[in-house]
Amino acid sequence: MALPLPLLLLLLPPAAAARGAPGAYVWPWPQKISVSPNRSCALHPGLFHFEYSAASAVQPGCAVLDQAFVRYPGIIFGPGPWLSPDRPGLKQTMKNSLQVLVAVPECGPFPEMNSVENYTLILNDHDFILKAHTVWGALRGLETFSQLIWRSDEGMFSVNWTEIVDFPRFPHRGLLLDTSRHYLPLEVILETLDVMAYNKFNVFHWHIVDDPSFPYESMTFPELNRKGSYNPISHIYTIGDVKTVIEYARLRGIRVIAEFDTPGHTLSWGKGVPGLLTPCYAGATPSGTYGPINPILNKTYEFMASFFQEISSVFPDFYLHLGGDEVDFTCWQSNPDIQAFMKEKGFDNYEKLESFYIQKLLNIVSSYGKGYIVWQEVFDNNVKLRPDTVVHVWRETQPSPYAFEMDTITKAGYRVLLSAPWYLNRISYGEDWQEIYRVEPLNFEGSPEQKALVIGGEACMWGEYVDETNLTPRLWPRAGAVAERLWSSQSVTDVGLAYDRLTHFRCELLRRGVQAQPLNVGYCEHEYFQH
Ligand SMILES: *[C@@H]1O[C@H](CO)[C@@H](O)[C@H](O)[C@H]1NC(C)=O
Ligand SMILES: *[C@@H]1O[C@H](CO)[C@@H](O)[C@H](O)[C@H]1NC(C)=O
Ligand SMILES: *[C@@H]1O[C@H](CO)[C@@H](O)[C@H](O)[C@H]1NC(C)=O
Ligand SMILES: *[C@@H]1O[C@H](CO)[C@@H](O)[C@H](O)[C@H]1NC(C)=O
């Protein structure tokens, strides 16, 4: 039961009055928030804790929340020591616990596409409670709570009386990391998962292998990583590493969707599996170079069946990303066996050969009870797709602008993910986050039914020029612009207000030990090395 609050500031959409006021810097911005301008509660770092409400359907023993309850006091208060004796100010009540109430009696086990992330926060003298439908929603609410707390000049931790009703606009809010072009150490991936959770991202798209290297340790085909990685000792993800990533993500409400991109982007696969790739020809003889996966051999599909059986069991998410982008046809063109096969099948173009391969692969993956996401070319090339396929739009202009592609794919009835305007590996001088922020995913021709097929999007960080030395500053806070676009209401578009909150959030990231780059001129109370 909530008491009627004396709320002067109703921030929906964010009012200019919020500019600069402590207690209203949440990133991404909640769906509905009202913050009292003059009433607050005090928290003491030594006393404050999180508690399962007696009415909660989930009780102690749920690792997702047990661990969050341990993690968040550290995030909120830092390691201490806390300089001033924390006494409430005048008119402040001390609150020693946040009650957490989850409605559904389930502790996961894994977040899914359809997991409900709604939560409400009610903070005042009478109620100090976080209510959520699921544990995943409770995690989102804990993150918001952590961002509401501020420190007065006297060093008091305070939180204004606040009411928040919040839920995501899109269910799929992802970040892609590329661990093939440069290897990213396990710690870097885990740190990124932490910062993703601060931004309410809920999908880690792991573009784990590609042409340059194959760092995934395969149980079934150990030669893949032995021969295909940069270094089979130091530059691989062991089975244990992969499990660690999946569990770390799970505890933060993040799904891990692995991408094993074929038939292109597979040069590193060929080293460990002789005969898998198409031999390219120079005239009448093999040139010694290799092209995409060889689609005409039965043993190719035997390999794929065993390999994806392993992948389907290692990665618990319903979806696998099967890639399918940028298949280079020149090698297929040069190879006489491929020519003969195409003649026999009556394929008059290479898209048909590609489709032949992809269809067989999709059947294999479906037979393991998995769903799949594919890059847009698979759709563009008219591959027969299962109706529940998700198509991932990445091309900015070619062959058509992404808005047109979104229209075409949804018109055909497929669900779609947007990444085209969100390639964060591309950088330019100045505040390029604004362009990222201004993107409206539903800004294309199309019926409401079509728009409903847009399930979200992903920020992408391709690895040609990115490794552990520059990943974090290049990602944050820029990826935050995508996070807010995918979480917050469509009406949250004011770049000026976003600038204030994102600047504050970036300082908060520094305080939390994340080396996030600045948006523009200024300073933070806690600079990076002071955290
Ligand atoms: C705080 O806000 C309430 C409700 O708007 C108002 O009645 C009260 O006078 C304010 N108190 C102060 C000290 O400004
Ligand atoms: C939160 O409360 C403080 C102190 O009462 C006040 O200065 C601040 O403006 C409030 N924040 C908002 C967003 O109203
Ligand atoms: C979550 O919020 C959305 C948007 O308001 C609403 O449609 C849905 O019913 C809510 N779900 C639950 C379980 O509260
Ligand atoms: C490949 O498999 C198909 C279908 O099982 C079979 O008809 C064909 O003879 C096989 N080809 C070779 C070269 O083994």
Coordinates of C-alpha atoms and ligand atoms in Angstrom, one line a residue:
M1 CA 0.0 0.0 0.0
A2 CA 1.5 3.3 -1.1
L3 CA 0.7 6.6 0.7
P4 CA -0.1 9.5 -1.6
L5 CA 3.2 11.3 -2.1
P6 CA 3.7 15.0 -2.1
L7 CA 5.3 14.9 -5.5
L8 CA 5.9 18.2 -7.1
L9 CA 7.9 16.8 -10.0
L10 CA 6.2 14.5 -12.4
L11 CA 8.8 13.5 -14.8
L12 CA 7.0 12.0 -17.8
P13 CA 8.5 12.8 -20.3
P14 CA 11.6 14.1 -18.5
A15 CA 11.0 17.6 -17.5
A16 CA 13.5 20.3 -17.9
A17 CA 13.4 20.8 -14.1
A18 CA 15.1 17.5 -13.7
R19 CA 18.3 18.9 -15.2
G20 CA 21.0 18.6 -12.6
A21 CA 18.9 17.5 -9.7
P22 CA 20.2 14.6 -7.7
G23 CA 17.9 11.6 -7.6
A24 CA 16.8 11.9 -11.3
Y25 CA 19.8 10.7 -13.3
V26 CA 18.6 7.2 -14.1
W27 CA 20.0 5.6 -17.3
P28 CA 18.1 4.3 -19.2
W29 CA 15.2 6.6 -18.4
P30 CA 12.3 4.7 -16.7
Q31 CA 8.8 4.5 -18.3
K32 CA 7.2 6.4 -15.4
I33 CA 9.1 8.1 -12.7
S34 CA 8.2 10.7 -10.1
V35 CA 10.8 12.0 -7.7
S36 CA 10.1 14.2 -4.7
P37 CA 12.0 17.5 -4.8
N38 CA 12.2 17.8 -1.1
R39 CA 11.7 14.5 0.7
S40 CA 14.4 11.8 1.0
C41 CA 15.4 8.9 3.1
A42 CA 18.9 8.2 4.4
L43 CA 20.9 5.0 4.0
H44 CA 23.8 3.9 6.1
P45 CA 26.4 1.8 4.3
G46 CA 27.1 -0.3 7.4
L47 CA 23.4 -1.1 8.0
F48 CA 21.7 -1.1 4.7
H49 CA 20.8 -4.4 3.1
F50 CA 18.4 -6.0 0.6
E51 CA 15.7 -8.4 1.9
Y52 CA 13.2 -10.8 0.4
S53 CA 9.8 -9.5 1.3
A54 CA 7.8 -12.0 3.4
A55 CA 5.1 -11.8 0.6
S56 CA 7.7 -12.7 -2.1
A57 CA 7.2 -15.9 -4.1
V58 CA 10.9 -16.2 -4.3
Q59 CA 12.8 -16.6 -1.1
P60 CA 16.5 -17.0 0.0
G61 CA 18.3 -19.7 -2.0
C62 CA 17.7 -18.1 -5.3
A63 CA 21.3 -17.4 -6.5
V64 CA 20.2 -14.7 -9.0
L65 CA 18.9 -12.5 -6.2
D66 CA 21.1 -13.8 -3.3
Q67 CA 24.1 -12.7 -5.2
A68 CA 22.6 -9.4 -6.4
F69 CA 21.8 -8.6 -2.8
V70 CA 25.5 -9.0 -2.0
R71 CA 26.8 -7.2 -5.2
Y72 CA 24.7 -4.1 -5.0
P73 CA 25.7 -2.7 -1.6
G74 CA 29.3 -2.7 -2.9
I75 CA 28.2 -0.9 -6.1
I76 CA 26.2 1.7 -4.3
F77 CA 28.4 2.5 -1.4
G78 CA 31.9 1.6 -2.8
P79 CA 34.5 0.0 -0.6
G80 CA 34.5 2.8 2.0
P81 CA 35.8 4.0 4.4
W82 CA 32.9 6.4 4.5
L83 CA 34.2 9.7 5.7
S84 CA 31.5 11.3 7.7
P85 CA 29.4 9.7 10.4
D86 CA 26.3 8.9 8.4
R87 CA 23.5 10.5 10.4
P88 CA 20.2 11.3 8.7
G89 CA 19.7 15.0 8.0
L90 CA 16.7 16.9 9.2
K91 CA 13.4 15.4 8.1
Q92 CA 15.2 12.3 6.9
T93 CA 14.2 8.8 8.0
M94 CA 16.9 6.1 8.0
K95 CA 16.1 3.1 5.9
N96 CA 18.0 -0.1 6.6
S97 CA 16.5 -2.4 4.0
L98 CA 14.9 -2.5 0.6
Q99 CA 12.1 -5.1 0.5
V100 CA 12.1 -7.1 -2.7
L101 CA 9.0 -8.9 -3.8
V102 CA 8.9 -11.2 -6.7
A103 CA 5.5 -12.4 -7.9
V104 CA 6.3 -15.6 -9.9
P105 CA 7.7 -18.5 -7.8
E106 CA 10.6 -19.2 -10.2
C107 CA 14.3 -18.4 -9.8
G108 CA 15.1 -18.5 -13.5
P109 CA 16.8 -20.7 -14.5
F110 CA 17.7 -18.6 -17.6
P111 CA 16.4 -15.3 -18.9
E112 CA 14.6 -15.8 -22.2
M113 CA 13.3 -13.7 -25.1
N114 CA 9.9 -13.5 -23.4
S115 CA 11.0 -12.9 -19.8
V116 CA 9.0 -10.2 -18.1
E117 CA 11.4 -7.4 -16.9
N118 CA 8.7 -5.1 -15.4
Y119 CA 9.3 -3.7 -11.9
T120 CA 8.0 -1.0 -9.7
L121 CA 9.9 0.9 -7.0
I122 CA 8.2 2.7 -4.2
L123 CA 10.5 4.6 -1.9
N124 CA 9.2 6.7 0.9
D125 CA 9.0 6.8 4.7
H126 CA 6.2 4.2 4.8
D127 CA 7.2 1.9 1.9
F128 CA 10.6 1.0 0.8
I129 CA 9.9 -1.8 -1.7
L130 CA 10.8 -3.2 -5.1
K131 CA 8.1 -5.3 -6.8
A132 CA 8.7 -7.4 -9.9
H133 CA 7.0 -10.1 -11.8
T134 CA 10.2 -12.1 -12.2
V135 CA 13.7 -12.2 -10.7
W136 CA 14.9 -10.6 -14.0
G137 CA 12.7 -7.7 -13.4
A138 CA 13.9 -7.5 -9.8
L139 CA 17.5 -7.2 -11.2
R140 CA 16.5 -4.3 -13.4
G141 CA 14.8 -2.6 -10.4
L142 CA 17.9 -3.1 -8.2
E143 CA 20.0 -1.4 -10.9
T144 CA 17.6 1.6 -11.0
F145 CA 17.6 1.8 -7.2
S146 CA 21.4 1.9 -7.2
Q147 CA 21.3 4.9 -9.6
L148 CA 18.8 6.8 -7.5
I149 CA 21.1 7.1 -4.5
W150 CA 23.2 10.2 -4.2
R151 CA 25.7 11.7 -1.7
S152 CA 25.1 15.0 -0.2
D153 CA 28.1 17.4 0.4
E154 CA 28.2 16.2 4.0
G155 CA 28.7 12.6 2.7
M156 CA 25.2 11.3 3.6
F157 CA 23.8 8.7 1.3
S158 CA 20.3 9.7 0.4
V159 CA 17.5 8.6 -1.9
N160 CA 14.6 10.9 -2.7
W161 CA 11.0 9.7 -2.2
T162 CA 10.4 8.1 -5.6
E163 CA 7.8 6.1 -7.5
I164 CA 8.8 4.2 -10.6
V165 CA 6.8 2.0 -12.9
D166 CA 9.1 0.5 -15.5
F167 CA 9.4 -2.0 -18.2
P168 CA 11.4 -2.4 -21.5
R169 CA 10.1 -1.1 -24.8
F170 CA 11.8 -4.0 -26.6
P171 CA 12.6 -7.5 -25.3
H172 CA 15.9 -7.9 -27.2
R173 CA 18.5 -5.4 -26.2
G174 CA 21.9 -6.7 -27.3
L175 CA 25.6 -6.0 -27.5
L176 CA 27.8 -7.9 -30.0
L177 CA 31.4 -8.5 -29.2
D178 CA 33.8 -10.0 -31.8
T179 CA 36.4 -12.3 -30.2
S180 CA 37.9 -13.5 -33.5
R181 CA 39.6 -10.5 -35.0
H182 CA 41.1 -9.8 -31.6
Y183 CA 41.0 -12.1 -28.7
L184 CA 39.3 -10.6 -25.7
P185 CA 40.4 -12.0 -22.3
L186 CA 37.7 -13.6 -20.1
E187 CA 38.0 -10.7 -17.6
V188 CA 37.2 -8.2 -20.2
I189 CA 34.1 -10.0 -21.3
L190 CA 32.9 -10.3 -17.7
E191 CA 33.5 -6.6 -17.0
T192 CA 31.5 -5.9 -20.2
L193 CA 28.6 -8.0 -18.8
D194 CA 28.7 -5.9 -15.6
V195 CA 28.4 -2.7 -17.6
M196 CA 25.7 -4.2 -19.8
A197 CA 23.7 -4.9 -16.7
Y198 CA 24.1 -1.2 -15.6
N199 CA 22.6 -0.3 -18.9
K200 CA 19.8 -2.9 -18.8
F201 CA 21.1 -4.7 -21.8
N202 CA 19.9 -8.3 -21.8
V203 CA 21.6 -10.1 -24.7
F204 CA 25.3 -10.8 -25.1
H205 CA 25.7 -11.7 -28.8
W206 CA 29.0 -13.5 -28.8
H207 CA 30.5 -13.4 -32.3
I208 CA 33.0 -15.9 -31.1
V209 CA 34.8 -17.2 -34.3
D210 CA 35.4 -15.7 -37.8
D211 CA 38.1 -15.8 -40.5
P212 CA 41.1 -14.7 -38.4
S213 CA 40.8 -17.0 -35.4
F214 CA 38.8 -19.8 -33.8
P215 CA 39.1 -19.3 -30.1
Y216 CA 36.2 -21.6 -29.0
E217 CA 37.4 -24.8 -27.5
S218 CA 35.4 -27.6 -29.1
M219 CA 35.0 -30.9 -27.3
T220 CA 34.0 -32.7 -30.4
F221 CA 36.6 -31.2 -32.7
P222 CA 39.5 -30.0 -30.6
E223 CA 41.6 -29.4 -33.8
L224 CA 39.4 -26.4 -34.5
N225 CA 40.9 -24.4 -31.7
R226 CA 44.2 -26.1 -31.7
K227 CA 44.9 -25.1 -35.3
G228 CA 42.5 -22.2 -35.7
S229 CA 43.2 -20.0 -32.7
Y230 CA 45.9 -17.4 -32.5
N231 CA 47.4 -19.4 -29.6
P232 CA 45.9 -22.7 -28.4
I233 CA 47.1 -22.2 -24.9
S234 CA 46.6 -18.5 -24.2
H235 CA 44.1 -17.3 -26.8
I236 CA 41.1 -19.7 -26.4
Y237 CA 37.9 -19.9 -24.5
T238 CA 38.0 -23.2 -22.7
I239 CA 34.8 -25.1 -21.9
G240 CA 35.2 -23.7 -18.4
D241 CA 35.5 -20.1 -19.7
V242 CA 32.4 -20.5 -21.7
K243 CA 30.5 -21.8 -18.7
T244 CA 31.8 -18.9 -16.6
V245 CA 30.5 -16.4 -19.2
I246 CA 27.1 -18.0 -19.4
E247 CA 26.7 -18.1 -15.6
Y248 CA 28.0 -14.6 -15.0
A249 CA 25.6 -13.3 -17.6
R250 CA 22.7 -15.3 -16.2
L251 CA 23.2 -13.8 -12.7
R252 CA 22.8 -10.4 -14.4
G253 CA 19.8 -11.3 -16.4
I254 CA 21.7 -11.5 -19.7
R255 CA 21.2 -14.1 -22.3
V256 CA 24.2 -15.4 -24.2
I257 CA 23.6 -15.9 -27.9
A258 CA 26.6 -17.5 -29.6
E259 CA 27.2 -16.8 -33.3
F260 CA 29.0 -19.4 -35.4
D261 CA 28.9 -17.7 -38.8
T262 CA 28.9 -19.8 -41.9
P263 CA 29.3 -20.5 -44.8
G264 CA 31.5 -17.3 -45.2
H265 CA 33.8 -16.0 -42.5
T266 CA 35.1 -19.5 -41.9
L267 CA 38.8 -19.4 -42.9
S268 CA 39.9 -20.3 -39.3
W269 CA 37.7 -23.4 -39.4
G270 CA 39.5 -24.9 -42.4
K271 CA 42.8 -25.3 -40.5
G272 CA 41.4 -27.9 -38.1
V273 CA 39.0 -29.6 -40.4
P274 CA 40.6 -30.5 -43.7
G275 CA 38.2 -30.6 -46.6
L276 CA 35.6 -28.4 -44.9
L277 CA 36.3 -25.3 -47.1
T278 CA 36.0 -25.0 -50.8
P279 CA 39.3 -25.1 -52.7
C280 CA 39.6 -22.2 -55.0
Y281 CA 41.0 -22.7 -58.5
A282 CA 43.4 -20.6 -60.6
G283 CA 42.5 -21.8 -64.1
A284 CA 42.4 -25.6 -64.1
T285 CA 44.3 -26.2 -60.9
P286 CA 43.7 -25.5 -57.2
S287 CA 45.4 -22.3 -56.2
G288 CA 46.1 -23.4 -52.7
T289 CA 43.6 -20.9 -51.2
Y290 CA 40.2 -21.6 -49.7
G291 CA 36.8 -20.0 -49.9
P292 CA 33.5 -20.5 -48.0
I293 CA 32.4 -23.9 -46.5
N294 CA 32.1 -26.5 -49.3
P295 CA 28.4 -26.9 -49.7
I296 CA 28.5 -29.8 -52.2
L297 CA 29.9 -32.6 -49.9
N298 CA 27.9 -34.8 -47.7
K299 CA 30.7 -34.9 -45.1
T300 CA 30.3 -31.1 -44.7
Y301 CA 26.8 -31.7 -43.3
E302 CA 28.0 -34.6 -41.2
F303 CA 30.5 -32.2 -39.6
M304 CA 27.9 -29.5 -39.1
A305 CA 25.5 -32.0 -37.5
S306 CA 28.1 -33.0 -34.9
F307 CA 29.4 -29.6 -34.4
F308 CA 26.0 -27.9 -33.9
Q309 CA 24.9 -30.7 -31.6
E310 CA 27.7 -29.7 -29.3
I311 CA 26.9 -26.0 -29.7
S312 CA 23.2 -26.6 -29.0
S313 CA 24.0 -28.2 -25.7
V314 CA 26.7 -25.8 -24.6
F315 CA 24.7 -22.7 -25.1
P316 CA 21.4 -22.9 -23.2
D317 CA 19.6 -20.0 -25.0
F318 CA 16.8 -21.1 -27.4
Y319 CA 18.5 -19.0 -30.1
L320 CA 21.7 -19.5 -32.0
H321 CA 23.0 -16.9 -34.4
L322 CA 24.0 -18.7 -37.6
G323 CA 25.4 -15.7 -39.5
G324 CA 25.1 -16.1 -43.2
D325 CA 26.5 -12.7 -44.2
E326 CA 28.9 -11.7 -46.9
V327 CA 29.4 -14.9 -48.7
D328 CA 32.1 -14.4 -51.4
F329 CA 31.1 -16.3 -54.5
T330 CA 34.4 -15.9 -56.5
C331 CA 35.9 -19.1 -55.1
W332 CA 32.8 -21.1 -55.7
Q333 CA 32.9 -19.7 -59.2
S334 CA 36.4 -20.9 -59.8
N335 CA 35.8 -24.5 -58.7
P336 CA 34.9 -27.0 -61.4
D337 CA 33.3 -29.4 -58.9
I338 CA 31.0 -26.7 -57.7
Q339 CA 30.1 -25.8 -61.3
A340 CA 29.2 -29.4 -62.0
F341 CA 27.1 -29.7 -58.9
M342 CA 25.2 -26.5 -59.7
K343 CA 24.5 -27.8 -63.2
E344 CA 23.2 -31.1 -61.8
K345 CA 21.0 -29.2 -59.4
G346 CA 19.9 -26.7 -61.9
F347 CA 21.2 -23.7 -59.8
D348 CA 21.6 -20.7 -62.1
N349 CA 23.1 -18.4 -59.5
Y350 CA 25.2 -18.6 -56.4
E351 CA 22.5 -17.4 -54.1
K352 CA 20.8 -20.7 -54.8
L353 CA 23.8 -22.6 -53.8
E354 CA 24.1 -20.6 -50.7
S355 CA 20.4 -21.2 -49.9
F356 CA 21.0 -24.9 -50.5
Y357 CA 23.6 -24.9 -47.8
I358 CA 21.8 -22.7 -45.4
Q359 CA 18.6 -24.7 -45.6
K360 CA 20.4 -27.9 -44.7
L361 CA 22.1 -26.1 -41.8
L362 CA 18.8 -24.6 -40.5
N363 CA 17.2 -28.1 -40.6
I364 CA 20.1 -29.5 -38.6
V365 CA 19.9 -26.7 -36.0
S366 CA 16.1 -27.0 -35.8
S367 CA 16.4 -30.7 -35.2
Y368 CA 18.2 -29.9 -32.0
G369 CA 15.2 -27.8 -30.8
K370 CA 16.9 -24.5 -31.3
G371 CA 15.7 -21.3 -32.9
Y372 CA 17.9 -19.2 -35.1
I373 CA 18.9 -15.7 -35.9
V374 CA 20.5 -14.9 -39.3
W375 CA 22.0 -11.8 -40.9
Q376 CA 19.8 -10.2 -43.5
E377 CA 21.5 -11.7 -46.6
V378 CA 19.9 -15.0 -45.7
F379 CA 16.5 -13.4 -46.1
D380 CA 17.6 -11.3 -49.1
N381 CA 18.7 -14.4 -50.9
N382 CA 15.3 -16.1 -50.5
V383 CA 16.4 -18.9 -48.3
K384 CA 13.3 -20.8 -47.0
L385 CA 13.1 -19.8 -43.3
R386 CA 11.1 -21.2 -40.4
P387 CA 8.4 -18.7 -39.4
D388 CA 10.0 -18.1 -36.0
T389 CA 13.3 -17.0 -37.6
V390 CA 14.7 -13.7 -36.5
V391 CA 16.4 -11.6 -39.2
H392 CA 19.2 -9.3 -38.2
V393 CA 19.6 -6.1 -40.2
W394 CA 23.1 -4.7 -40.4
R395 CA 23.6 -3.1 -43.8
E396 CA 23.4 0.6 -43.7
T397 CA 22.7 1.3 -47.4
Q398 CA 23.5 -1.6 -49.6
P399 CA 21.5 -3.0 -51.3
S400 CA 18.9 -0.7 -49.7
P401 CA 18.6 1.6 -46.7
Y402 CA 17.9 -0.3 -43.5
A403 CA 14.5 1.2 -43.1
F404 CA 13.4 -0.3 -46.4
E405 CA 14.9 -3.6 -45.3
M406 CA 13.0 -3.5 -42.0
D407 CA 9.8 -3.0 -44.0
T408 CA 10.5 -5.8 -46.4
I409 CA 11.4 -8.3 -43.7
T410 CA 8.5 -7.6 -41.4
K411 CA 6.1 -7.5 -44.4
A412 CA 7.2 -11.1 -45.0
G413 CA 6.2 -11.8 -41.4
Y414 CA 9.6 -12.3 -39.8
R415 CA 10.8 -10.8 -36.6
V416 CA 13.6 -8.4 -37.0
L417 CA 16.6 -7.0 -35.0
L418 CA 18.2 -3.7 -35.9
S419 CA 22.0 -3.1 -35.9
A420 CA 22.7 -1.1 -39.0
P421 CA 22.9 2.3 -37.4
W422 CA 24.6 1.0 -34.3
Y423 CA 28.1 -0.1 -35.4
L424 CA 30.0 1.4 -32.4
N425 CA 33.4 0.2 -33.8
R426 CA 33.0 3.1 -36.2
I427 CA 34.2 6.3 -34.6
S428 CA 34.3 9.9 -35.6
Y429 CA 35.2 13.2 -34.0
G430 CA 32.7 14.8 -31.6
E431 CA 29.5 13.6 -30.0
D432 CA 28.6 10.7 -32.3
W433 CA 26.5 9.1 -29.5
Q434 CA 23.8 11.6 -30.5
E435 CA 23.3 10.1 -33.9
I436 CA 23.1 6.7 -32.3
Y437 CA 20.6 8.0 -29.8
R438 CA 18.4 9.7 -32.4
V439 CA 17.7 6.4 -34.3
E440 CA 14.1 5.3 -34.1
P441 CA 13.8 1.6 -34.8
L442 CA 10.2 1.8 -35.9
N443 CA 10.8 4.7 -38.3
F444 CA 9.9 2.8 -41.5
E445 CA 6.9 2.4 -43.7
G446 CA 4.7 -0.4 -42.5
S447 CA 1.6 -1.5 -40.6
P448 CA 1.3 -1.7 -36.8
E449 CA 1.5 -5.5 -37.2
Q450 CA 4.8 -5.1 -39.0
K451 CA 6.2 -2.8 -36.3
A452 CA 5.2 -5.3 -33.7
L453 CA 7.7 -7.7 -35.3
V454 CA 10.6 -5.5 -34.3
I455 CA 11.9 -7.2 -31.2
G456 CA 14.8 -4.9 -30.6
G457 CA 18.3 -4.4 -31.7
E458 CA 22.0 -4.7 -30.9
A459 CA 25.0 -2.5 -30.6
C460 CA 27.9 -4.0 -32.5
M461 CA 31.6 -3.8 -31.6
W462 CA 33.5 -5.4 -34.4
G463 CA 37.1 -6.2 -33.6
E464 CA 39.3 -5.2 -36.5
Y465 CA 40.7 -2.2 -34.5
V466 CA 39.5 -3.1 -31.1
D467 CA 41.1 -5.3 -28.4
E468 CA 41.2 -5.2 -24.6
T469 CA 43.2 -1.9 -24.6
N470 CA 40.4 0.2 -26.2
L471 CA 37.2 -1.9 -25.9
T472 CA 35.8 -0.3 -22.8
P473 CA 36.2 3.4 -23.6
R474 CA 35.0 2.8 -27.1
L475 CA 31.9 1.0 -25.8
W476 CA 30.9 3.2 -22.9
P477 CA 29.0 5.3 -22.6
R478 CA 28.3 5.3 -26.4
A479 CA 26.5 1.9 -26.2
G480 CA 24.4 3.5 -23.5
A481 CA 22.7 5.5 -26.2
V482 CA 21.5 2.2 -27.8
A483 CA 20.5 0.9 -24.4
E484 CA 18.2 3.8 -23.7
R485 CA 16.7 3.7 -27.2
L486 CA 15.8 0.1 -26.7
W487 CA 14.5 0.3 -23.1
S488 CA 12.9 3.7 -22.7
S489 CA 9.6 5.0 -24.1
Q490 CA 9.5 6.2 -27.7
S491 CA 8.9 9.7 -26.4
V492 CA 12.2 9.9 -24.7
T493 CA 14.1 11.8 -27.4
D494 CA 15.4 15.0 -25.8
V495 CA 19.2 15.0 -26.6
G496 CA 19.9 17.8 -24.1
L497 CA 18.3 15.9 -21.2
A498 CA 20.0 12.7 -22.4
Y499 CA 23.3 14.6 -22.4
D500 CA 22.9 15.6 -18.8
R501 CA 22.0 12.1 -17.6
L502 CA 24.5 10.3 -19.8
T503 CA 27.3 12.6 -18.6
H504 CA 26.3 11.8 -15.0
F505 CA 26.0 8.1 -15.8
R506 CA 29.5 8.1 -17.3
C507 CA 30.9 9.6 -14.1
E508 CA 29.0 6.9 -12.2
L509 CA 30.7 4.3 -14.4
L510 CA 34.1 5.8 -13.5
R511 CA 33.1 5.6 -9.9
R512 CA 32.2 1.9 -10.5
G513 CA 35.7 1.3 -12.0
V514 CA 34.7 1.4 -15.6
Q515 CA 37.1 3.3 -18.0
A516 CA 34.3 5.0 -19.9
Q517 CA 35.3 7.9 -22.2
P518 CA 34.0 11.5 -21.8
L519 CA 31.1 12.9 -23.8
N520 CA 32.5 16.4 -23.9
V521 CA 34.3 19.0 -21.7
G522 CA 34.0 18.6 -18.0
Y523 CA 35.0 16.6 -14.9
C524 CA 33.8 13.9 -12.5
E525 CA 33.8 14.1 -8.7
H526 CA 35.3 10.6 -8.8
E527 CA 37.8 10.4 -11.7
Y528 CA 38.8 7.0 -12.9
F529 CA 41.9 6.6 -10.7
Q530 CA 40.1 7.9 -7.7
H531 CA 37.5 5.3 -7.7
Ligands
LIG1 C1 7.9 19.6 0.3 O1 6.9 19.3 -0.6 C2 5.6 19.3 -0.1 C3 4.6 18.8 -1.1 O2 4.8 19.4 -2.3 C4 5.2 20.7 0.4 O3 3.9 20.6 1.0 C5 6.2 21.1 1.5 O4 6.0 22.4 1.9 C6 7.7 21.0 0.9 N1 8.6 21.2 2.0 C7 9.6 22.0 1.9 C8 10.4 22.1 3.1 O5 9.8 22.6 0.9
LIG2 C1 16.1 15.2 -4.3 O1 16.1 15.8 -3.1 C2 17.1 16.8 -3.0 C3 17.1 17.3 -1.5 O2 15.9 17.3 -1.0 C4 16.8 17.9 -3.9 O3 17.9 18.9 -3.8 C5 16.8 17.4 -5.3 O4 16.4 18.4 -6.2 C6 15.8 16.3 -5.4 N1 15.8 15.7 -6.7 C7 14.8 15.8 -7.6 C8 15.0 15.1 -8.9 O5 13.8 16.5 -7.4
LIG3 C1 4.6 -5.4 -18.1 O1 4.4 -4.1 -18.6 C2 3.8 -4.1 -19.9 C3 3.7 -2.7 -20.3 O2 3.0 -1.9 -19.4 C4 2.4 -4.7 -19.7 O3 1.8 -4.7 -21.0 C5 2.5 -6.1 -19.2 O4 1.2 -6.6 -18.9 C6 3.3 -6.1 -17.9 N1 3.5 -7.4 -17.5 C7 3.4 -7.8 -16.2 C8 3.5 -9.2 -15.9 O5 3.2 -7.0 -15.3
LIG4 C1 25.2 -37.8 -50.5 O1 24.0 -38.1 -49.8 C2 22.9 -38.2 -50.7 C3 21.7 -38.3 -49.9 O2 21.9 -39.2 -48.8 C4 23.2 -39.4 -51.6 O3 22.1 -39.5 -52.6 C5 24.5 -39.1 -52.4 O4 24.8 -40.3 -53.2 C6 25.6 -38.8 -51.5 N1 26.8 -38.4 -52.2 C7 28.0 -39.0 -52.0 C8 29.0 -38.4 -52.9 O5 28.2 -39.8 -51.2

